[in-house]
Amino acid sequence: MKYASLVRLVIIVGLIGLIEVMCRTGVITRFTMQPPTLILRDLADILVSGRYNAAIAKTLTNSAIAFVSAVVVGVAAGVVIHGVKLLREALEPLFATYYAIPVLAFYPLLIILFGIGDAPQIMIGFMLGVVAVIVNTLNGIDRVPRVLMKTARIARLSRAATARRITLPYAIPFVLTGVKLALAYSLIGVIGSEFIMSTGGMGFEISFAYNNFDNATMYPLIVLVLFTAIGLNMIVRRWERLVLGRRGMQ
Amino acid sequence: MHGPGRQGETHVRLEGVTKVFRGLGRGRPDVHALGPIDLDLAKGEFFAVVGPSGCGKSTLLEVLAGLATVTEGTATFEGRPIKGEVPDGVGVVFQEDACFPWLTVAENIGFGLRETSLPAGEVEARVRRAVATMGLDGFAGAYPSQLSGGMRQRVCIARTLVLQPRLILLDEPFGALDQQTRLLMGEELLKLWRETGATVFLITHALDEAAMLADRIGVMSARPGRLLEIIETGWPADRDSRIIEESAFGAITAKLWRHLRAESLKVLGKGTDAA
């Protein structure tokens, strides 16, 4: 284990230990928060009992749909926008200010458009993620060296083949940055919207537990969301390391 | 014998080739980069071009590669005009590292072959032969980031050669390499040239490289680049880097430098008499 990783682990374990002590000694009351060891025990109970499996499945499925759509649409849109100069000039200022817009505020409109099903939540997750993928895809394609584009012409590749065989593979490290952001944004979008416009999912269950002072459910579900986000991010980071390692970029 | 080809058959013909880059934006003047240039390359000839920086050498190569169109004149390859599209049978090696960093050495070499209709077995056999020919045995599965600059350039040369081009265009292919590696890579190139019988058109800054490798050397003027003189080296086809020990080698490089010094001084704005 690297020294930095060790220090990180010590900081995390130290903070959790501190919260544990503060909860056990009454500095933090039980009404406010349970000790982390009890949270983990309750989380294990929740997972073993399976009583929140439907909510977990709903959130993960909707987040996955939002994430995959954001990546597929984002990469395709990035390639198209890069190829049409006028479109890029028109859209780039909008991308720059996009994240200043609180997408969640559009939830009434999305309910009117898509009803009270899963679609508005997926839509919010998608809307939050897609622009990050587009912007990073554009950034990656911008960096493809001219000599590789000349090589594509020498090999007489079509535009589609150039994108598939040269432009996108070169841009992958940059696209992966967008993918990581899209992953986080999809989860944030879906779980966030479950808080305000859903009757199911992990966001709804956390909100429901909070309104009923049910700390034994609320904190374990929050920790589960945390573990899910960290786990998924670690998978993408592993992939990123593999890609960068092959290119001698780390 | 002067080169494996030199059979007299014209392989490439440039007639009045001129390139003017139109000024971008209001008030920007046009840039007359090249020409007019008239030149015939014999089939199987090794032709090198030297000239001061910015004289249009690379533009000339891009015209031949079909990567740039001419403003005036015509360029033909095997009797067919080159009109801004890469002609069949032309391979190009650039100075910059053109390896695909996400592909292994074998995948890089086979890149262009996979766009052809060749059966997979033939593609694999050609790649294997190229790996061996270019001294890359044991590195077929390596990524470019694991190779030296010289090895990466060998991968790029191999990627061009596996397509068995009849005209090989080289744009300062050894420019980023150290002197020893350049001499040895030059030897490799001569060997491959003899084996393939292709016509080679080499752009280089290095006078010794041009003098060692080429049958004929074209000396270009400062911009707009024109051919000032064509020097015949008279070397045998089976030459290698030891040719630099010949007294004629010194005479050729001296002659090249006389021309280039004057043209380079013009580029620097110092006139021909400056010290």
PDB file of N, CA, C and O in Angstrom, chain B residues 12-41:
ATOM      1  N   VAL B  12       6.581   9.334 -61.097  1.00  0.00           N
ATOM      2  CA  VAL B  12       5.913  10.529 -60.558  1.00  0.00           C
ATOM      3  C   VAL B  12       6.324  11.708 -61.433  1.00  0.00           C
ATOM      4  O   VAL B  12       7.499  11.835 -61.799  1.00  0.00           O
ATOM      5  N   ARG B  13       5.356  12.548 -61.784  1.00  0.00           N
ATOM      6  CA  ARG B  13       5.696  13.730 -62.597  1.00  0.00           C
ATOM      7  C   ARG B  13       5.048  14.969 -62.003  1.00  0.00           C
ATOM      8  O   ARG B  13       3.852  14.970 -61.699  1.00  0.00           O
ATOM      9  N   LEU B  14       5.869  15.977 -61.810  1.00  0.00           N
ATOM     10  CA  LEU B  14       5.355  17.274 -61.347  1.00  0.00           C
ATOM     11  C   LEU B  14       5.572  18.280 -62.468  1.00  0.00           C
ATOM     12  O   LEU B  14       6.692  18.413 -62.973  1.00  0.00           O
ATOM     13  N   GLU B  15       4.509  18.952 -62.876  1.00  0.00           N
ATOM     14  CA  GLU B  15       4.633  19.937 -63.955  1.00  0.00           C
ATOM     15  C   GLU B  15       4.059  21.271 -63.493  1.00  0.00           C
ATOM     16  O   GLU B  15       2.845  21.386 -63.268  1.00  0.00           O
ATOM     17  N   GLY B  16       4.944  22.212 -63.288  1.00  0.00           N
ATOM     18  CA  GLY B  16       4.513  23.565 -62.887  1.00  0.00           C
ATOM     19  C   GLY B  16       3.748  23.590 -61.576  1.00  0.00           C
ATOM     20  O   GLY B  16       2.875  24.438 -61.362  1.00  0.00           O
ATOM     21  N   VAL B  17       4.072  22.653 -60.680  1.00  0.00           N
ATOM     22  CA  VAL B  17       3.312  22.556 -59.417  1.00  0.00           C
ATOM     23  C   VAL B  17       3.542  23.804 -58.552  1.00  0.00           C
ATOM     24  O   VAL B  17       4.683  24.145 -58.219  1.00  0.00           O
ATOM     25  N   THR B  18       2.465  24.461 -58.231  1.00  0.00           N
ATOM     26  CA  THR B  18       2.522  25.706 -57.457  1.00  0.00           C
ATOM     27  C   THR B  18       1.476  25.627 -56.354  1.00  0.00           C
ATOM     28  O   THR B  18       0.371  25.127 -56.586  1.00  0.00           O
ATOM     29  N   LYS B  19       1.839  26.107 -55.184  1.00  0.00           N
ATOM     30  CA  LYS B  19       0.870  26.129 -54.089  1.00  0.00           C
ATOM     31  C   LYS B  19       0.859  27.513 -53.456  1.00  0.00           C
ATOM     32  O   LYS B  19       1.894  28.013 -53.002  1.00  0.00           O
ATOM     33  N   VAL B  20      -0.309  28.105 -53.452  1.00  0.00           N
ATOM     34  CA  VAL B  20      -0.486  29.412 -52.803  1.00  0.00           C
ATOM     35  C   VAL B  20      -1.550  29.242 -51.728  1.00  0.00           C
ATOM     36  O   VAL B  20      -2.645  28.746 -52.012  1.00  0.00           O
ATOM     37  N   PHE B  21      -1.202  29.594 -50.493  1.00  0.00           N
ATOM     38  CA  PHE B  21      -2.192  29.542 -49.412  1.00  0.00           C
ATOM     39  C   PHE B  21      -2.907  30.885 -49.375  1.00  0.00           C
ATOM     40  O   PHE B  21      -2.259  31.927 -49.244  1.00  0.00           O
ATOM     41  N   ARG B  22      -4.197  30.841 -49.538  1.00  0.00           N
ATOM     42  CA  ARG B  22      -4.979  32.077 -49.529  1.00  0.00           C
ATOM     43  C   ARG B  22      -4.960  32.696 -48.136  1.00  0.00           C
ATOM     44  O   ARG B  22      -5.065  31.966 -47.129  1.00  0.00           O
ATOM     45  N   GLY B  23      -4.832  34.022 -48.090  1.00  0.00           N
ATOM     46  CA  GLY B  23      -4.816  34.719 -46.806  1.00  0.00           C
ATOM     47  C   GLY B  23      -6.128  34.551 -46.071  1.00  0.00           C
ATOM     48  O   GLY B  23      -7.185  34.743 -46.661  1.00  0.00           O
ATOM     49  N   LEU B  24      -6.047  34.125 -44.819  1.00  0.00           N
ATOM     50  CA  LEU B  24      -7.270  33.923 -44.042  1.00  0.00           C
ATOM     51  C   LEU B  24      -7.658  35.241 -43.389  1.00  0.00           C
ATOM     52  O   LEU B  24      -6.864  35.865 -42.714  1.00  0.00           O
ATOM     53  N   GLY B  25      -8.878  35.659 -43.642  1.00  0.00           N
ATOM     54  CA  GLY B  25      -9.344  36.905 -43.021  1.00  0.00           C
ATOM     55  C   GLY B  25      -9.014  38.115 -43.877  1.00  0.00           C
ATOM     56  O   GLY B  25      -8.140  38.069 -44.751  1.00  0.00           O
ATOM     57  N   ARG B  26      -9.716  39.197 -43.604  1.00  0.00           N
ATOM     58  CA  ARG B  26      -9.580  40.410 -44.400  1.00  0.00           C
ATOM     59  C   ARG B  26      -8.179  41.020 -44.233  1.00  0.00           C
ATOM     60  O   ARG B  26      -7.669  41.107 -43.120  1.00  0.00           O
ATOM     61  N   GLY B  27      -7.598  41.377 -45.353  1.00  0.00           N
ATOM     62  CA  GLY B  27      -6.310  42.057 -45.305  1.00  0.00           C
ATOM     63  C   GLY B  27      -5.103  41.153 -45.176  1.00  0.00           C
ATOM     64  O   GLY B  27      -3.965  41.613 -45.289  1.00  0.00           O
ATOM     65  N   ARG B  28      -5.344  39.872 -44.932  1.00  0.00           N
ATOM     66  CA  ARG B  28      -4.195  38.944 -44.815  1.00  0.00           C
ATOM     67  C   ARG B  28      -3.711  38.571 -46.218  1.00  0.00           C
ATOM     68  O   ARG B  28      -4.518  38.129 -47.039  1.00  0.00           O
ATOM     69  N   PRO B  29      -2.417  38.746 -46.489  1.00  0.00           N
ATOM     70  CA  PRO B  29      -1.940  38.459 -47.847  1.00  0.00           C
ATOM     71  C   PRO B  29      -1.868  36.953 -48.122  1.00  0.00           C
ATOM     72  O   PRO B  29      -1.735  36.150 -47.200  1.00  0.00           O
ATOM     73  N   ASP B  30      -1.960  36.601 -49.409  1.00  0.00           N
ATOM     74  CA  ASP B  30      -1.757  35.210 -49.801  1.00  0.00           C
ATOM     75  C   ASP B  30      -0.290  34.826 -49.558  1.00  0.00           C
ATOM     76  O   ASP B  30       0.590  35.679 -49.591  1.00  0.00           O
ATOM     77  N   VAL B  31      -0.057  33.539 -49.315  1.00  0.00           N
ATOM     78  CA  VAL B  31       1.323  33.073 -49.118  1.00  0.00           C
ATOM     79  C   VAL B  31       1.665  32.126 -50.262  1.00  0.00           C
ATOM     80  O   VAL B  31       1.070  31.064 -50.419  1.00  0.00           O
ATOM     81  N   HIS B  32       2.629  32.573 -51.069  1.00  0.00           N
ATOM     82  CA  HIS B  32       3.095  31.717 -52.173  1.00  0.00           C
ATOM     83  C   HIS B  32       4.134  30.762 -51.574  1.00  0.00           C
ATOM     84  O   HIS B  32       5.266  31.134 -51.328  1.00  0.00           O
ATOM     85  N   ALA B  33       3.711  29.526 -51.316  1.00  0.00           N
ATOM     86  CA  ALA B  33       4.559  28.593 -50.567  1.00  0.00           C
ATOM     87  C   ALA B  33       5.496  27.801 -51.461  1.00  0.00           C
ATOM     88  O   ALA B  33       6.618  27.456 -51.053  1.00  0.00           O
ATOM     89  N   LEU B  34       5.056  27.530 -52.664  1.00  0.00           N
ATOM     90  CA  LEU B  34       5.773  26.522 -53.447  1.00  0.00           C
ATOM     91  C   LEU B  34       5.653  26.809 -54.935  1.00  0.00           C
ATOM     92  O   LEU B  34       4.590  27.188 -55.413  1.00  0.00           O
ATOM     93  N   GLY B  35       6.769  26.566 -55.645  1.00  0.00           N
ATOM     94  CA  GLY B  35       6.727  26.428 -57.078  1.00  0.00           C
ATOM     95  C   GLY B  35       6.911  27.693 -57.881  1.00  0.00           C
ATOM     96  O   GLY B  35       7.099  28.770 -57.328  1.00  0.00           O
ATOM     97  N   PRO B  36       6.881  27.554 -59.184  1.00  0.00           N
ATOM     98  CA  PRO B  36       6.527  26.315 -59.894  1.00  0.00           C
ATOM     99  C   PRO B  36       7.649  25.270 -59.858  1.00  0.00           C
ATOM    100  O   PRO B  36       8.829  25.637 -59.909  1.00  0.00           O
ATOM    101  N   ILE B  37       7.250  24.020 -59.732  1.00  0.00           N
ATOM    102  CA  ILE B  37       8.219  22.924 -59.674  1.00  0.00           C
ATOM    103  C   ILE B  37       7.935  21.920 -60.788  1.00  0.00           C
ATOM    104  O   ILE B  37       6.798  21.492 -60.981  1.00  0.00           O
ATOM    105  N   ASP B  38       9.004  21.593 -61.524  1.00  0.00           N
ATOM    106  CA  ASP B  38       8.932  20.526 -62.529  1.00  0.00           C
ATOM    107  C   ASP B  38       9.916  19.440 -62.103  1.00  0.00           C
ATOM    108  O   ASP B  38      11.079  19.737 -61.822  1.00  0.00           O
ATOM    109  N   LEU B  39       9.425  18.216 -62.045  1.00  0.00           N
ATOM    110  CA  LEU B  39      10.304  17.134 -61.594  1.00  0.00           C
ATOM    111  C   LEU B  39       9.742  15.796 -62.052  1.00  0.00           C
ATOM    112  O   LEU B  39       8.535  15.569 -61.985  1.00  0.00           O
ATOM    113  N   ASP B  40      10.620  14.936 -62.533  1.00  0.00           N
ATOM    114  CA  ASP B  40      10.244  13.556 -62.857  1.00  0.00           C
ATOM    115  C   ASP B  40      10.992  12.620 -61.912  1.00  0.00           C
ATOM    116  O   ASP B  40      12.203  12.778 -61.712  1.00  0.00           O
ATOM    117  N   LEU B  41      10.282  11.674 -61.316  1.00  0.00           N
ATOM    118  CA  LEU B  41      10.943  10.638 -60.513  1.00  0.00           C
ATOM    119  C   LEU B  41      10.839   9.328 -61.268  1.00  0.00           C
ATOM    120  O   LEU B  41       9.730   8.927 -61.678  1.00  0.00           O
TER     121      LEU B  41
END
